[in-house]
Coordinates of C-alpha atoms in Angstrom, one line a residue:
M1 CA -0.2 -0.3 0.0
A2 CA 1.6 3.0 -1.3
K3 CA -0.5 5.9 0.6
L4 CA -3.2 5.8 2.3
D5 CA -6.1 8.2 1.5
I6 CA -7.3 9.9 4.7
Q7 CA -10.5 12.7 4.1
I8 CA -10.6 15.5 7.2
Q9 CA -14.4 15.2 8.6
I10 CA -13.7 17.8 10.9
R11 CA -10.6 19.7 12.9
K12 CA -11.3 21.7 15.4
M13 CA -10.2 23.0 19.4
L14 CA -12.6 21.0 21.4
K15 CA -12.0 22.6 24.8
P16 CA -12.8 21.4 28.2
S17 CA -16.5 20.4 29.0
T18 CA -16.4 23.2 31.7
P19 CA -15.0 26.2 32.2
T20 CA -11.2 25.8 34.4
P21 CA -11.4 27.5 37.6
N22 CA -9.0 31.4 38.4
H23 CA -7.4 29.6 41.3
L24 CA -6.4 27.2 38.5
R25 CA -5.4 29.4 35.6
S26 CA -1.6 28.9 35.8
H27 CA -0.1 25.6 35.9
N28 CA 4.0 25.7 36.7
I29 CA 6.4 22.7 35.4
S30 CA 8.3 20.1 37.6
L31 CA 12.1 19.8 37.2
F32 CA 11.4 16.5 35.5
D33 CA 9.6 18.5 32.9
Q34 CA 12.1 20.6 32.6
V35 CA 14.2 18.6 31.1
A36 CA 12.3 16.4 28.9
P37 CA 13.1 16.8 25.3
P38 CA 10.0 18.8 22.8
V39 CA 8.9 15.9 21.3
Y40 CA 5.4 14.3 21.6
V41 CA 4.6 10.8 23.5
T42 CA 2.3 9.3 20.9
I43 CA 0.3 6.2 20.8
L44 CA -2.1 4.3 18.2
L45 CA -5.2 2.0 19.6
H46 CA -6.6 -0.5 17.1
Y47 CA -10.0 -1.0 17.2
L48 CA -12.0 -3.9 15.0
P49 CA -16.0 -2.9 13.9
C50 CA -18.7 -2.5 16.2
S51 CA -21.9 -3.4 15.1
E52 CA -23.9 -1.5 18.0
L53 CA -23.0 1.8 17.7
S54 CA -22.2 3.9 14.1
S55 CA -19.2 5.7 13.2
E56 CA -21.6 8.6 14.0
R57 CA -22.8 7.5 17.4
I58 CA -18.7 6.4 18.3
T59 CA -17.5 10.0 17.2
D60 CA -20.2 11.9 19.0
K61 CA -19.9 9.9 22.2
L62 CA -15.8 10.3 21.9
Q63 CA -16.2 14.5 21.6
K64 CA -18.3 14.1 24.7
S65 CA -16.2 12.1 27.3
L66 CA -13.0 13.4 25.9
A67 CA -14.0 17.6 26.5
E68 CA -15.8 15.9 29.9
T69 CA -12.4 14.2 30.4
L70 CA -9.8 18.0 30.1
T71 CA -11.6 19.0 33.3
K72 CA -10.0 16.8 35.0
F73 CA -7.0 16.7 33.1
Y74 CA -7.3 21.0 32.1
P75 CA -3.1 21.7 31.6
L76 CA -3.9 19.7 28.8
A77 CA -6.2 22.3 26.9
G78 CA -4.0 24.9 27.9
R79 CA -0.4 26.8 26.2
F80 CA 3.1 27.1 27.3
R81 CA 3.6 30.6 28.3
K82 CA 6.8 32.6 27.2
D83 CA 8.8 31.6 29.6
D84 CA 8.2 27.7 28.9
L85 CA 8.2 27.1 32.3
S86 CA 4.4 27.7 33.2
I87 CA 1.0 26.6 31.7
H88 CA -1.7 29.4 31.1
C89 CA -4.5 26.7 31.8
N90 CA -7.4 28.9 29.0
D91 CA -8.9 26.5 27.9
E92 CA -7.7 27.0 24.3
G93 CA -8.3 23.0 23.9
V94 CA -6.9 20.0 22.3
D95 CA -6.5 19.3 18.3
Y96 CA -9.1 17.1 18.1
V97 CA -9.2 15.3 14.2
E98 CA -11.9 13.2 12.4
T99 CA -11.2 11.2 9.2
K100 CA -12.3 8.7 7.0
V101 CA -9.7 6.1 6.2
K102 CA -10.7 4.8 2.2
T103 CA -9.6 1.2 2.9
N104 CA -10.8 -1.6 5.2
L105 CA -8.7 -1.8 8.7
A106 CA -7.7 -5.4 7.4
E107 CA -6.4 -5.0 4.4
F108 CA -4.0 -1.9 5.8
L109 CA -2.5 -4.4 8.9
H110 CA -2.4 -7.8 6.8
E111 CA 1.1 -8.4 7.2
G112 CA 1.9 -5.5 9.0
P113 CA 1.6 -3.1 8.4
E114 CA 3.7 0.0 6.8
I115 CA 5.3 1.7 9.5
D116 CA 5.6 5.0 7.9
L117 CA 2.0 5.1 7.0
L118 CA 0.8 5.0 11.0
D119 CA 1.9 8.4 11.0
D120 CA -0.9 9.4 9.2
L121 CA -3.0 8.5 11.6
L122 CA -2.0 10.6 14.2
P123 CA -3.2 14.5 13.9
K124 CA 0.1 17.0 12.1
T125 CA 0.6 19.7 14.5
D126 CA 1.5 23.0 12.0
M127 CA -0.3 25.7 14.2
Q128 CA 2.1 28.6 15.5
S129 CA -0.1 27.8 18.8
I130 CA 1.3 24.2 19.8
P131 CA -1.4 22.1 21.5
L132 CA -0.5 20.0 24.2
L133 CA -2.3 17.3 23.1
G134 CA -3.7 16.2 20.2
V135 CA -6.6 12.8 18.9
Q136 CA -7.0 12.0 15.4
V137 CA -9.9 9.3 15.1
N138 CA -9.7 7.3 12.3
I139 CA -12.9 5.6 10.7
F140 CA -11.9 3.0 7.7
N141 CA -14.1 2.0 5.2
C142 CA -15.1 -1.5 7.7
G143 CA -16.2 0.6 10.8
G144 CA -12.8 0.0 12.2
L145 CA -11.3 2.6 14.2
V146 CA -7.9 3.6 15.6
M147 CA -7.1 6.4 17.7
G148 CA -4.1 8.2 17.7
V149 CA -3.2 9.9 20.9
Q150 CA -0.3 12.6 21.2
I151 CA 0.9 14.4 24.2
L152 CA 3.8 16.8 24.3
H153 CA 6.6 15.2 26.5
I154 CA 7.3 18.3 28.3
L155 CA 4.1 18.0 30.6
A156 CA 4.2 14.2 30.5
D157 CA 5.4 10.8 30.4
A158 CA 4.2 7.3 28.6
F159 CA 2.6 6.5 32.3
T160 CA 0.8 10.0 32.0
L161 CA -0.4 9.6 28.4
A162 CA -1.3 5.9 29.6
T163 CA -3.7 7.5 32.8
F164 CA -5.1 10.2 30.2
V165 CA -6.0 7.4 28.2
K166 CA -7.4 5.1 30.8
E167 CA -9.7 7.8 32.4
W168 CA -10.8 9.3 29.1
A169 CA -12.3 5.2 28.1
Q170 CA -13.4 5.2 31.5
I171 CA -16.0 8.8 31.1
S172 CA -16.6 7.3 27.6
Q173 CA -17.8 3.6 28.9
T174 CA -19.4 4.4 32.0
G175 CA -20.2 8.3 32.4
T176 CA -18.1 8.3 35.3
T177 CA -14.7 8.2 37.1
K178 CA -12.9 5.8 39.0
G179 CA -12.2 7.2 42.3
C180 CA -9.7 10.2 43.0
L181 CA -7.3 11.2 40.4
S182 CA -3.9 12.4 40.6
S183 CA -2.8 15.2 40.1
F184 CA -0.4 17.7 37.8
D185 CA 0.7 19.8 40.9
F186 CA 2.1 16.9 43.2
L187 CA 5.8 17.0 41.5
P188 CA 5.9 20.6 40.6
S189 CA 5.5 21.6 44.5
L190 CA 7.9 18.7 45.2
F191 CA 10.7 19.6 42.5
P192 CA 10.5 23.1 41.3
T193 CA 12.2 23.9 38.2
K194 CA 16.1 24.8 38.7
V195 CA 18.5 26.7 36.4
L196 CA 20.3 24.2 34.9
S197 CA 23.9 25.4 33.8
G198 CA 25.0 23.0 30.9
H199 CA 21.9 21.8 29.6
Q200 CA 21.2 21.4 26.2
Y201 CA 18.8 18.6 25.1
S202 CA 19.5 17.2 21.8
L203 CA 18.0 13.8 20.6
P204 CA 20.7 11.6 19.0
S205 CA 20.5 11.7 14.8
S206 CA 17.3 14.1 15.4
G207 CA 15.5 14.6 12.1
D208 CA 18.0 12.2 10.4
P209 CA 16.4 11.0 6.4
E210 CA 17.7 7.8 7.3
I211 CA 16.1 6.7 10.1
V212 CA 13.9 3.7 9.3
T213 CA 11.6 2.0 11.7
R214 CA 11.1 -1.6 12.2
R215 CA 8.7 -3.6 14.7
F216 CA 9.9 -6.9 16.3
V217 CA 8.1 -9.3 18.0
F218 CA 9.1 -11.6 20.6
D219 CA 6.4 -14.1 21.8
A220 CA 6.2 -15.9 24.8
L221 CA 8.4 -18.8 23.6
A222 CA 11.0 -16.8 22.1
I223 CA 11.6 -15.0 25.5
A224 CA 11.9 -18.2 27.6
K225 CA 14.6 -19.5 25.3
L226 CA 16.7 -16.1 25.4
K227 CA 16.3 -16.8 29.6
D228 CA 17.8 -20.5 29.1
R229 CA 20.6 -19.3 26.9
I230 CA 21.4 -16.7 29.6
G231 CA 21.2 -19.5 32.1
S232 CA 22.6 -20.1 35.6
S233 CA 25.6 -17.5 34.9
N234 CA 23.9 -14.3 35.0
T235 CA 24.6 -12.8 38.8
F236 CA 21.2 -11.0 38.0
T237 CA 18.6 -13.0 39.3
R238 CA 15.2 -14.2 37.2
P239 CA 15.9 -11.2 34.7
T240 CA 13.0 -9.7 33.1
R241 CA 11.4 -9.9 29.6
V242 CA 12.2 -5.9 29.7
A243 CA 16.0 -7.2 30.2
V244 CA 16.5 -9.7 28.3
V245 CA 15.0 -8.5 24.8
M246 CA 16.9 -4.7 25.7
S247 CA 19.9 -6.7 26.3
L248 CA 19.7 -9.0 22.9
I249 CA 19.5 -5.7 20.8
W250 CA 21.8 -4.1 22.5
K251 CA 24.2 -6.8 21.7
V252 CA 23.2 -7.4 18.6
L253 CA 24.0 -3.2 17.8
V254 CA 27.4 -3.6 19.5
G255 CA 28.3 -6.4 17.2
I256 CA 27.2 -4.5 14.2
S257 CA 29.4 -1.4 15.9
S258 CA 32.1 -3.7 15.8
A259 CA 32.1 -4.8 12.6
K260 CA 31.3 -0.9 11.2
H261 CA 34.4 0.0 12.7
G262 CA 36.6 -2.7 12.4
H263 CA 37.3 -2.8 16.4
S264 CA 35.5 -2.9 19.4
R265 CA 34.3 0.8 21.2
D266 CA 32.7 2.0 24.2
S267 CA 29.3 1.2 24.4
S268 CA 26.8 3.4 26.8
L269 CA 23.1 2.3 26.9
L270 CA 20.9 4.9 28.3
F271 CA 17.2 4.1 29.4
P272 CA 14.0 5.7 32.1
I273 CA 13.6 4.4 35.3
N274 CA 9.8 4.8 36.5
L275 CA 10.1 6.8 40.0
R276 CA 6.3 6.3 40.5
G277 CA 6.2 3.7 43.8
K278 CA 9.5 4.1 44.6
L279 CA 9.4 6.6 47.1
N280 CA 8.5 6.5 50.5
L281 CA 5.4 8.6 49.8
P282 CA 2.2 7.3 48.8
S283 CA 0.9 10.4 47.2
L284 CA 3.8 10.3 44.2
E285 CA 2.7 6.5 43.4
Y286 CA 0.0 8.0 40.4
A287 CA 1.7 11.5 39.4
L288 CA 0.8 12.8 36.7
G289 CA 3.6 14.5 34.9
N290 CA 7.0 13.4 33.9
F291 CA 8.4 11.4 36.8
I292 CA 11.5 9.3 35.6
V293 CA 14.7 9.2 35.4
L294 CA 17.3 8.4 32.5
V295 CA 19.9 6.0 33.4
N296 CA 23.0 4.9 31.4
T297 CA 25.4 1.5 31.7
T298 CA 28.6 1.3 30.1
L299 CA 30.5 -1.7 28.2
E300 CA 33.7 -1.6 28.3
A301 CA 35.6 -1.6 25.1
N302 CA 37.9 -4.9 26.2
Q303 CA 34.9 -6.2 28.2
S304 CA 33.3 -9.6 27.9
K305 CA 30.4 -9.4 25.5
E306 CA 28.1 -12.8 26.0
L307 CA 24.3 -11.9 26.9
N308 CA 24.1 -12.3 30.2
D309 CA 27.4 -9.7 30.5
F310 CA 24.5 -7.3 29.0
V311 CA 21.6 -8.7 30.9
N312 CA 24.0 -8.2 34.5
M313 CA 24.8 -4.7 33.5
I314 CA 21.2 -3.5 32.7
G315 CA 20.0 -5.6 35.7
N316 CA 22.6 -4.3 38.3
T317 CA 22.1 -0.5 37.3
S318 CA 18.1 -0.6 37.5
R319 CA 18.4 -2.4 40.8
G320 CA 21.0 -0.3 42.2
I321 CA 18.9 3.2 41.1
S322 CA 15.9 1.7 42.5
V323 CA 17.6 1.2 45.7
D324 CA 19.1 4.4 45.5
I325 CA 15.7 6.2 45.5
G326 CA 14.4 3.7 48.1
K327 CA 16.8 5.4 50.5
A328 CA 16.7 9.0 49.1
S329 CA 14.8 11.4 51.2
I330 CA 12.4 13.8 49.3
N331 CA 15.8 16.7 49.5
D332 CA 18.0 14.2 48.0
I333 CA 15.6 13.5 44.7
A334 CA 16.3 16.7 42.7
P335 CA 20.2 16.3 43.1
M336 CA 20.2 12.9 42.3
F337 CA 18.2 14.0 39.3
V338 CA 20.3 16.8 38.8
N339 CA 23.6 14.3 38.8
C340 CA 21.8 11.7 35.6
D341 CA 20.6 14.4 33.8
A342 CA 23.8 15.8 33.6
E343 CA 25.5 12.5 33.0
F344 CA 22.9 11.8 30.1
V345 CA 24.4 15.6 28.5
N346 CA 27.9 14.6 29.3
K347 CA 27.0 10.9 27.3
L348 CA 25.9 13.2 23.9
G349 CA 28.6 15.2 24.2
Q350 CA 30.9 11.7 23.4
K351 CA 28.8 10.2 20.6
D352 CA 32.1 10.5 18.6
E353 CA 33.9 8.5 20.5
M354 CA 31.5 6.2 21.3
D355 CA 28.6 4.7 20.5
I356 CA 25.4 5.9 22.4
Y357 CA 22.1 3.9 22.5
L358 CA 18.6 5.1 23.6
S359 CA 16.3 2.7 24.8
S360 CA 12.2 2.7 26.6
S361 CA 9.9 0.4 28.0
W362 CA 6.3 0.9 27.8
C363 CA 5.2 -3.0 29.4
R364 CA 3.2 -2.7 31.8
L365 CA 1.0 0.1 31.0
P366 CA -2.7 -0.4 30.4
W367 CA -3.0 0.8 26.8
Y368 CA -4.9 -2.5 26.1
E369 CA -7.5 -2.0 29.0
A370 CA -8.8 1.3 26.8
D371 CA -12.8 -0.2 26.2
F372 CA -14.7 2.8 25.6
G373 CA -17.8 1.4 25.0
W374 CA -17.2 -1.0 22.2
G375 CA -14.4 -3.8 23.4
K376 CA -10.6 -3.3 24.0
P377 CA -7.9 -3.0 21.4
F378 CA -7.0 -5.4 19.6
W379 CA -3.8 -4.0 18.5
V380 CA -1.9 -1.4 20.3
S381 CA 1.4 0.0 18.2
N382 CA 4.1 3.0 18.1
V383 CA 4.9 5.0 15.2
S384 CA 8.2 5.4 13.2
K385 CA 11.0 8.0 15.1
T386 CA 13.3 10.6 13.2
F387 CA 15.8 9.7 16.2
E388 CA 17.6 6.4 17.2
I389 CA 16.1 4.3 20.1
F390 CA 14.2 1.3 20.3
C391 CA 10.9 1.5 22.6
L392 CA 9.7 -1.5 24.4
M393 CA 5.7 -2.4 24.2
D394 CA 3.9 -5.6 25.1
T395 CA 1.7 -7.9 23.1
K396 CA -1.6 -8.0 23.6
N397 CA -1.7 -11.2 25.1
G398 CA 0.6 -9.7 27.9
D399 CA 3.7 -12.4 27.6
G400 CA 5.4 -11.2 24.9
I401 CA 7.2 -7.7 23.2
E402 CA 7.0 -5.8 20.5
A403 CA 10.3 -3.9 19.8
W404 CA 10.0 -0.7 18.3
V405 CA 13.5 -0.2 16.4
S406 CA 14.9 2.9 14.5
L407 CA 17.8 3.2 13.2
K408 CA 20.0 4.7 10.6
E409 CA 18.9 2.7 7.5
N410 CA 22.3 0.6 6.6
D411 CA 22.5 -0.3 10.5
M412 CA 18.9 -1.7 10.6
A413 CA 19.8 -4.2 7.3
E414 CA 22.5 -5.9 9.3
L415 CA 20.3 -5.9 12.8
E416 CA 17.5 -7.7 10.6
K417 CA 20.1 -10.4 9.0
D418 CA 21.6 -10.9 12.5
P419 CA 20.9 -14.4 13.5
D420 CA 20.1 -13.8 16.4
I421 CA 16.9 -11.6 15.3
L422 CA 16.3 -14.2 12.6
T423 CA 16.4 -17.0 15.5
F424 CA 14.2 -15.4 17.9
C425 CA 11.9 -13.0 16.0
P426 CA 12.1 -12.4 12.1
P427 CA 11.0 -8.7 10.8
L428 CA 7.6 -8.3 10.1
Q429 CA 6.3 -5.8 7.4
K430 CA 8.6 -2.5 6.3

């Protein structure tokens, strides 16, 4: 399929159903938000046709429930002030789009789908006043539905996006919300913004036209075989699905780099750790906003490069930061975070001398629970990226992992034909 024939039916700024009170009209971002990259966090939710509801009824239901949800997530309908450290919660609205897609969903997804085409199912934001949230509801000829949702990373991480989607689905399905929702205000009050000397964020290979994205699916059997391969030689007991898949991809990339350069190089893997639930503060367990710390683990050129070595490094780094955070007081967290951020910026400055890879895991987030009133999604997907990264997501049954890998085209060609990749997860449609 060369291109999707998509016709926009509605595009508007959808506002909260009730105005935001005056005392909530200004929202300061947190220290964690301050260093987040200026990109959208995106997700696509794919739904089978619903015989009980017409597409008109579905879109009406979505619009009304979204407007209601925005009253609880009111900063998302606002705009950043010129200082970029606060949001004017002025109810300007979120970018809402409805489209008709001139093909059947099954045909589009057959053997794939073509990953580059998934980008068309998200709103194209080209306005001077950049909305913090965008939604595109795509109705296919068969009645199948794909919902594209994107949220500005400066205000939210993947956990916050998943929380928003879950709450919106709950309101759409039942008309009510479950219990007391967490707030965007907890983190800024505890971790206000700071003057950060030397911080300059730039995504690796950002906007590189040679970047391509492929999807690799590791099912439960493949992951079990990977764990068996690691065996008893590892010191990191009971490695998780995420650890073994992340380790395998990193190992293969290290091999590709050695072949390309003719020698081994130091290699660093950067990945975020969700801080929720790791502090002795129950109020932060479901905090909205960015609440992650980017950590790194480095394999030196002369170190052993067996799979269990990568697993141990990732596992030890994850456990170490979790233990440190669990012991830390609130006053210790900001300095720890600033130090980790400084290490990250320092690593990016060394990318000519060493290899730097960025990874992220969205596993165990409740994407597949998003039932808006016509059933749960049969597939939840990512989209292509313009920078090098690999993002891990659950398969629908929850015991496998989809790895969405974005690399330079030449490196991707080597990854796709690597024996380990071909053994555990041959690539799907390009």
